[in-house]
Amino acid sequence: MTTFAARLMAGLFGAALIFGQTAPPESAVVGVGPFLHIVSDLDHSLEFYHGVLGLELSGPPGEHKFTDNPAVADLYGVPGKQFRAAVLKIPGSPMGIELVQWGEARKPKAGPTAVTLMLRRPGAVRTTLNDPDGFTVEVAPSAIAGGALVIGVIDASKAAALYESMLGLKSDQIRFTTAGNKGLNVPFPTPGQGMLRLFVRNIDTLAQSLKAAGFSVITSGGGPVPLPQGQRVIIFRDPNNFYLQLMETR
């Protein structure tokens, strides 16, 4: 297995948050994987997340080279494009971050985004930072290390109810706040956009339910695509322009 392939495997099958008592037994969602962040320039983003924030890289060391993976390109709805990626760990959280650069590096166009990454750290000084793509990271003091996503939506109560009813999703890793819709209503994948991976059962049934509820399919072909390792995956955009990647469990 090549160095990059090992990194990709670490990103696709990185640690999942198993819901346990948080999700009901009938929930389609059985775990939460890494938060995926589309970036303009992977090297610049690594300088921020690894160099400034001190997050540990996951996977073997070495250069993050481009790869040509048709299955992943179809998944993201950009057939024929190459990408490169890096995965970082969040201390105290199984969520992690996967940085993904599609195509050649470009000048970042920082702007408002719909998502804030919260990092909880013992002894930290409360700080708000913006990464090279304008993505907000808040560091807060806490007795227990961890991380969470705060998603700005038009109506937090409505969004939370939708995620609970459609996905059975209740987690302290994901929070909604009423802050207007700052999501980037631009073609996917565009730097600055964020996406959360969910591990699910009955992916075909769930995909049809999400379509009926107003979620838009991003993946080429409109249905789950198989990865070389056998899992089927699909990407959706929710009504607030936040993205979900559903990966079936086996």
Coordinates of C-alpha atoms in Angstrom, one line a residue, residues 38-230:
I38 CA -12.4 21.5 1.5
V39 CA -9.3 23.8 1.3
S40 CA -7.6 26.0 -1.2
D41 CA -4.1 24.9 -0.5
L42 CA -3.4 21.8 1.7
D43 CA 0.1 23.0 2.7
H44 CA -1.1 26.3 4.0
S45 CA -4.0 24.6 5.8
L46 CA -1.6 22.2 7.4
E47 CA 0.6 25.1 8.6
F48 CA -2.5 26.4 10.4
Y49 CA -4.0 23.2 11.8
H50 CA -0.7 21.4 12.6
G51 CA 1.7 24.2 13.0
V52 CA -0.5 26.9 14.8
L53 CA -3.1 24.7 16.5
G54 CA -0.8 21.8 17.1
L55 CA -3.1 19.1 15.9
E56 CA -1.4 15.7 15.3
L57 CA -1.3 14.3 11.8
S58 CA -2.8 10.8 11.4
G59 CA -1.2 8.3 9.1
P60 CA 2.4 7.8 7.9
P61 CA 4.6 10.9 7.5
G62 CA 5.7 12.2 4.1
E63 CA 4.6 14.4 1.3
H64 CA 0.8 14.7 0.6
K65 CA 0.7 13.9 -3.1
F66 CA -2.2 14.1 -5.5
T67 CA -4.0 10.9 -6.3
D68 CA -6.3 9.9 -9.2
N69 CA -9.2 8.0 -7.7
P70 CA -12.2 7.8 -10.0
A71 CA -14.5 6.4 -7.2
V72 CA -13.8 9.3 -4.9
A73 CA -14.0 11.9 -7.7
D74 CA -17.5 10.5 -8.6
L75 CA -18.4 10.6 -4.9
Y76 CA -17.6 14.3 -4.8
G77 CA -19.4 14.9 -8.1
V78 CA -16.2 16.0 -9.9
P79 CA -15.4 13.1 -12.3
G80 CA -11.8 13.2 -13.6
K81 CA -10.4 15.5 -10.9
Q82 CA -7.4 14.7 -8.7
F83 CA -7.2 15.5 -5.0
R84 CA -4.8 15.3 -2.0
A85 CA -5.7 15.0 1.6
A86 CA -4.4 14.9 5.2
V87 CA -6.1 13.7 8.4
L88 CA -5.5 15.3 11.8
K89 CA -6.6 14.1 15.3
I90 CA -8.6 16.2 17.8
P91 CA -7.4 15.4 21.3
G92 CA -10.3 14.0 23.4
S93 CA -12.6 13.5 20.3
P94 CA -13.0 10.7 17.9
M95 CA -14.2 13.1 15.2
G96 CA -10.9 14.3 13.7
I97 CA -10.5 16.6 10.7
E98 CA -9.8 15.6 7.1
L99 CA -8.4 18.4 4.9
V100 CA -9.1 17.9 1.2
Q101 CA -7.7 19.9 -1.7
W102 CA -9.3 19.3 -5.1
G103 CA -7.2 20.4 -8.1
E104 CA -4.2 22.8 -8.1
A105 CA -3.7 25.1 -5.1
R106 CA -5.3 28.5 -5.5
K107 CA -5.4 31.8 -3.6
P108 CA -7.7 31.5 -0.6
K109 CA -10.9 33.6 -0.8
A110 CA -11.7 33.8 2.9
G111 CA -15.3 34.6 3.6
P112 CA -18.1 33.7 6.0
T113 CA -18.8 30.0 6.5
A114 CA -21.7 28.1 8.1
V115 CA -19.6 26.1 10.5
T116 CA -17.4 26.8 13.5
L117 CA -15.0 24.2 14.9
M118 CA -14.9 24.2 18.7
L119 CA -11.8 22.9 20.3
R120 CA -11.9 22.3 24.1
R121 CA -8.5 22.3 25.8
P122 CA -7.5 22.2 29.5
G123 CA -5.7 25.4 30.5
A124 CA -6.4 27.1 27.1
V125 CA -7.0 30.8 26.7
R126 CA -10.3 31.5 24.9
T127 CA -9.3 32.4 21.3
T128 CA -11.1 32.8 18.0
L129 CA -9.1 32.2 14.8
N130 CA -9.8 31.9 11.1
D131 CA -8.0 29.4 8.9
P132 CA -6.7 30.3 5.5
D133 CA -10.1 29.7 3.9
G134 CA -12.0 31.8 6.4
F135 CA -13.2 28.9 8.4
T136 CA -13.7 29.8 12.1
V137 CA -12.0 27.8 14.9
E138 CA -12.7 28.7 18.5
V139 CA -10.4 27.4 21.3
A140 CA -12.0 27.3 24.7
P141 CA -10.8 26.3 28.2
S142 CA -12.3 23.1 29.5
A143 CA -11.5 20.4 32.1
I144 CA -11.9 17.8 29.4
A145 CA -10.4 18.0 25.9
G146 CA -12.6 17.5 22.9
G147 CA -14.2 19.1 19.9
A148 CA -17.6 19.9 18.3
L149 CA -19.1 21.5 15.3
V150 CA -21.4 24.5 15.6
I151 CA -23.5 24.9 12.4
G152 CA -25.1 28.2 11.7
V153 CA -28.6 27.8 10.2
I154 CA -31.7 29.9 9.6
D155 CA -33.7 28.1 12.4
A156 CA -31.7 26.0 14.9
S157 CA -34.8 24.2 16.3
K158 CA -36.0 23.3 12.9
A159 CA -32.6 22.0 11.8
A160 CA -32.1 20.0 15.0
A161 CA -35.6 18.4 14.6
L162 CA -34.9 17.5 11.0
Y163 CA -31.6 15.8 11.9
E164 CA -33.2 14.0 14.7
S165 CA -36.3 12.8 12.8
M166 CA -34.4 11.8 9.6
L167 CA -31.1 10.5 11.2
G168 CA -31.9 9.9 14.8
L169 CA -28.9 12.2 15.4
K170 CA -28.4 13.7 18.9
S171 CA -24.8 14.3 19.7
D172 CA -22.7 16.8 21.6
Q173 CA -20.4 16.7 18.6
I174 CA -22.9 18.6 16.5
R175 CA -24.8 21.7 17.5
F176 CA -27.0 24.1 15.6
T177 CA -27.3 27.8 16.2
T178 CA -29.7 30.4 14.6
A179 CA -27.3 32.7 12.8
G180 CA -28.8 33.1 9.4
N181 CA -27.7 30.9 6.5
K182 CA -24.1 31.6 5.9
G183 CA -23.5 28.4 3.9
L184 CA -21.7 28.7 0.7
N185 CA -24.3 28.3 -2.0
V186 CA -21.7 27.6 -4.7
P187 CA -20.7 24.5 -6.6
F188 CA -19.3 21.6 -4.5
P189 CA -16.4 21.1 -3.7
T190 CA -15.4 24.7 -3.2
P191 CA -12.7 25.7 -0.6
G192 CA -14.3 26.8 2.7
Q193 CA -17.1 24.2 2.5
G194 CA -17.4 21.6 5.3
M195 CA -18.9 18.2 5.4
L196 CA -19.5 15.6 8.1
R197 CA -19.1 11.8 7.6
L198 CA -21.9 9.6 9.1
F199 CA -21.7 5.9 9.3
V200 CA -25.1 4.5 8.5
R201 CA -27.1 1.3 7.9
N202 CA -29.7 0.8 5.1
I203 CA -28.0 3.5 3.0
D204 CA -30.4 3.1 0.0
T205 CA -33.5 3.6 2.1
L206 CA -32.0 6.5 4.0
A207 CA -30.9 8.1 0.8
Q208 CA -34.5 8.0 -0.6
S209 CA -35.8 9.5 2.7
L210 CA -33.3 12.3 2.7
K211 CA -34.2 13.2 -0.9
A212 CA -37.9 13.3 0.0
A213 CA -37.0 15.7 2.9
G214 CA -35.3 18.2 0.6
F215 CA -31.7 17.0 0.8
S216 CA -29.9 17.4 -2.6
V217 CA -27.5 14.7 -3.9
I218 CA -24.0 15.8 -4.9
T219 CA -22.6 12.4 -5.9
S220 CA -22.5 11.7 -9.6
G221 CA -25.3 9.3 -10.7
G222 CA -27.6 10.4 -7.9
G223 CA -27.0 7.3 -5.7
P224 CA -24.4 5.6 -3.5
V225 CA -21.1 4.8 -5.2
P226 CA -18.8 1.9 -4.3
L227 CA -15.3 2.6 -3.1
P228 CA -12.5 0.2 -3.9
Q229 CA -12.7 -1.2 -0.4
G230 CA -16.4 -2.2 -0.9

